Coordinates of C-alpha atoms in Angstrom, one line a residue:
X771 CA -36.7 1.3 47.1
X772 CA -37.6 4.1 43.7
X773 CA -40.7 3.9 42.6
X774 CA -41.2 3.7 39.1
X775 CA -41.5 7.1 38.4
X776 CA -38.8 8.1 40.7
X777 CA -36.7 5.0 38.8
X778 CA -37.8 7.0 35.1
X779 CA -36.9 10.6 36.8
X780 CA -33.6 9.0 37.5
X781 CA -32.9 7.2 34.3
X782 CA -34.2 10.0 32.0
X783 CA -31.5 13.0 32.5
X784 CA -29.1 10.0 31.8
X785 CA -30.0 8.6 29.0
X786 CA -30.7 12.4 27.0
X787 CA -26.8 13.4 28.3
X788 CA -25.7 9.9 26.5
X789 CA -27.7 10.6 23.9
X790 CA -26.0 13.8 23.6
X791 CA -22.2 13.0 23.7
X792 CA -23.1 9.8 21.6
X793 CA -24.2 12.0 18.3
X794 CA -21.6 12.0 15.6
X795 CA -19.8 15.4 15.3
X796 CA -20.8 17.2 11.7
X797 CA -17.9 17.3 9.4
X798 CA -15.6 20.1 9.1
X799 CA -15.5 22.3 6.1
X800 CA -12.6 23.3 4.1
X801 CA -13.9 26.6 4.8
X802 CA -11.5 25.9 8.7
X803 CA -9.0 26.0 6.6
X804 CA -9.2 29.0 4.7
X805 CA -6.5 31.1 6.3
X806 CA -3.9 28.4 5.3
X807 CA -5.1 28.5 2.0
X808 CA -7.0 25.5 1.4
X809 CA -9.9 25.9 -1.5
X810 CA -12.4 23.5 -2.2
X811 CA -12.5 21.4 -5.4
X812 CA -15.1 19.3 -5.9
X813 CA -15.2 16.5 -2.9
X814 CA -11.8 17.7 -2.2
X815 CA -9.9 20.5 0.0
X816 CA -6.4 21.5 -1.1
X817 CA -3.8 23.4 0.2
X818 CA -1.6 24.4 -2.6
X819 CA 1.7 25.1 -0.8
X820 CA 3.9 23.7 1.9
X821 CA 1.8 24.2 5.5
X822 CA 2.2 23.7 9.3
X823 CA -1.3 23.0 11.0
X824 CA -1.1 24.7 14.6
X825 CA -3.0 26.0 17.3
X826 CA -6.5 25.1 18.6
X827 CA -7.4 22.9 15.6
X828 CA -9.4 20.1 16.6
X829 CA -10.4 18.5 13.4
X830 CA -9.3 18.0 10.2
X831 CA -11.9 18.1 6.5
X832 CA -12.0 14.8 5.1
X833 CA -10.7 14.3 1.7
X834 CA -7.3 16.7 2.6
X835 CA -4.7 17.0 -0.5
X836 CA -1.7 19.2 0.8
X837 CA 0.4 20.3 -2.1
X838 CA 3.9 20.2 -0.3
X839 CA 5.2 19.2 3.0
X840 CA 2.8 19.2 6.0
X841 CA 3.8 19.6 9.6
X842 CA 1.1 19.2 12.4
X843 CA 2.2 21.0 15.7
X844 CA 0.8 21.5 18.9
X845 CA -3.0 20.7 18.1
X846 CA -6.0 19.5 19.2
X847 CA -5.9 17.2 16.5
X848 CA -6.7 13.2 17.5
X849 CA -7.1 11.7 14.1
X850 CA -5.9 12.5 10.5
X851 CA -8.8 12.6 8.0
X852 CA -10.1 9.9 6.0
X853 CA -8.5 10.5 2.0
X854 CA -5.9 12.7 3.4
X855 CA -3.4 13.0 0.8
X856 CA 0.4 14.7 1.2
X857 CA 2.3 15.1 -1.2
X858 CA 5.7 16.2 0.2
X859 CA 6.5 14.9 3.8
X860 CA 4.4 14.6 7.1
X861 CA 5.5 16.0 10.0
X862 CA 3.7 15.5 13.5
X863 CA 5.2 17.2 16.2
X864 CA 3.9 17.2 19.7
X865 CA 0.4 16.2 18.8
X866 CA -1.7 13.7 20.2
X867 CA -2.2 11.6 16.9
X868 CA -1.8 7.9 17.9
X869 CA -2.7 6.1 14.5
X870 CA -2.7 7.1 10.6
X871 CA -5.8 6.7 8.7
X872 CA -6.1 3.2 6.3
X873 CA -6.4 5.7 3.2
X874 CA -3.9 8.4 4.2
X875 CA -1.3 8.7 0.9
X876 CA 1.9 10.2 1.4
X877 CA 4.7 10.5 -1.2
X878 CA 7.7 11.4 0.9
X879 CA 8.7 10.8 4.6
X880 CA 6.7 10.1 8.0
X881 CA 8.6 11.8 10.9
X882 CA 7.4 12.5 14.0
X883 CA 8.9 14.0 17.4
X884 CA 6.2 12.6 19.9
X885 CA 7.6 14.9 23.3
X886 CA 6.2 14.4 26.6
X887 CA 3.3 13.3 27.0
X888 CA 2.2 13.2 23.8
X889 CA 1.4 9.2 22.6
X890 CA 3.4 9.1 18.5
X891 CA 2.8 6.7 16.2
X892 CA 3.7 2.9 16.8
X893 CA 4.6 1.1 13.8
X894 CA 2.1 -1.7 14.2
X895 CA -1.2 1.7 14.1
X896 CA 0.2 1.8 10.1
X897 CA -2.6 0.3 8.6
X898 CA -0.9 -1.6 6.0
X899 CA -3.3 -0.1 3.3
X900 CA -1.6 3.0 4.1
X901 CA 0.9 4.2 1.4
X902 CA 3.9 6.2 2.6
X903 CA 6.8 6.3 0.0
X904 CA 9.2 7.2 1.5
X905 CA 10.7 6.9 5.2
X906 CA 8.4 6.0 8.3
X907 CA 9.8 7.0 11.3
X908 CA 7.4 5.5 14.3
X909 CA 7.9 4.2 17.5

């Protein structure tokens, strides 16, 4: 049987690791974004142009407007930022985006191309708070 400082030495290392992973990641800047062009305005970051997110992006800045068509390929990328607003179409391909935010606004298509392995978009993980004008193309 522990004693109850072996029990403590035991529990401790535990507890500080959960602790750890636990901890809600800081936000990420619109600053990430700067070699796609994005430029902060006020609360907002805006890409003024058509763009396609790639590479080993792992998070999106909150508050996203994207000025034109926006494709996501290949990324890190779980979840789409909260306010995230597109104003051409949004293109996933290959990612491992599952579900769209409630507040995501876009004012053309959804389309995505899901490829092995990767989970897509089922139609029931629309929120129906989000607004997509145009076509929604989900599993």
């Amino acid at each position: 049987m522990f004693s109850k400082q072996r029990w403590l030495l035991f529990i401790f290392p535990l507890v500080v690791v959960g602790i750890y992973f636990l901890q809600p990641t800081p936000p990420v800047s619109c600053e990430s974004l700067k070699k796609f062009g994005a430029m902060a305005q006020g609360e907002r970051c805006i890409i003024n142009r058509n763009v396609t997110l790639e590479g080993n992006l792992k998070r999106l800045p909150n508050q996203l407007s994207i000025k034109g068509n926006l494709t996501i390929s290949g990324t890190y990328i779980e979840e789409l930022p909260s306010a995230m607003v597109v104003e051409g179409n949004l293109f996933l391909y290959k990612t491992s985006i599952a579900k769209l935010p409630p507040d995501l606004q876009v004012q053309g298509n959804f389309d995505q191309y899901s490829g092995f392995g990767s989970p897509g978009v089922k139609c029931n993980a629309i929120p129906k708070t989000a607004l997509i004008k145009g076509n929604r193309n989900c599993h």
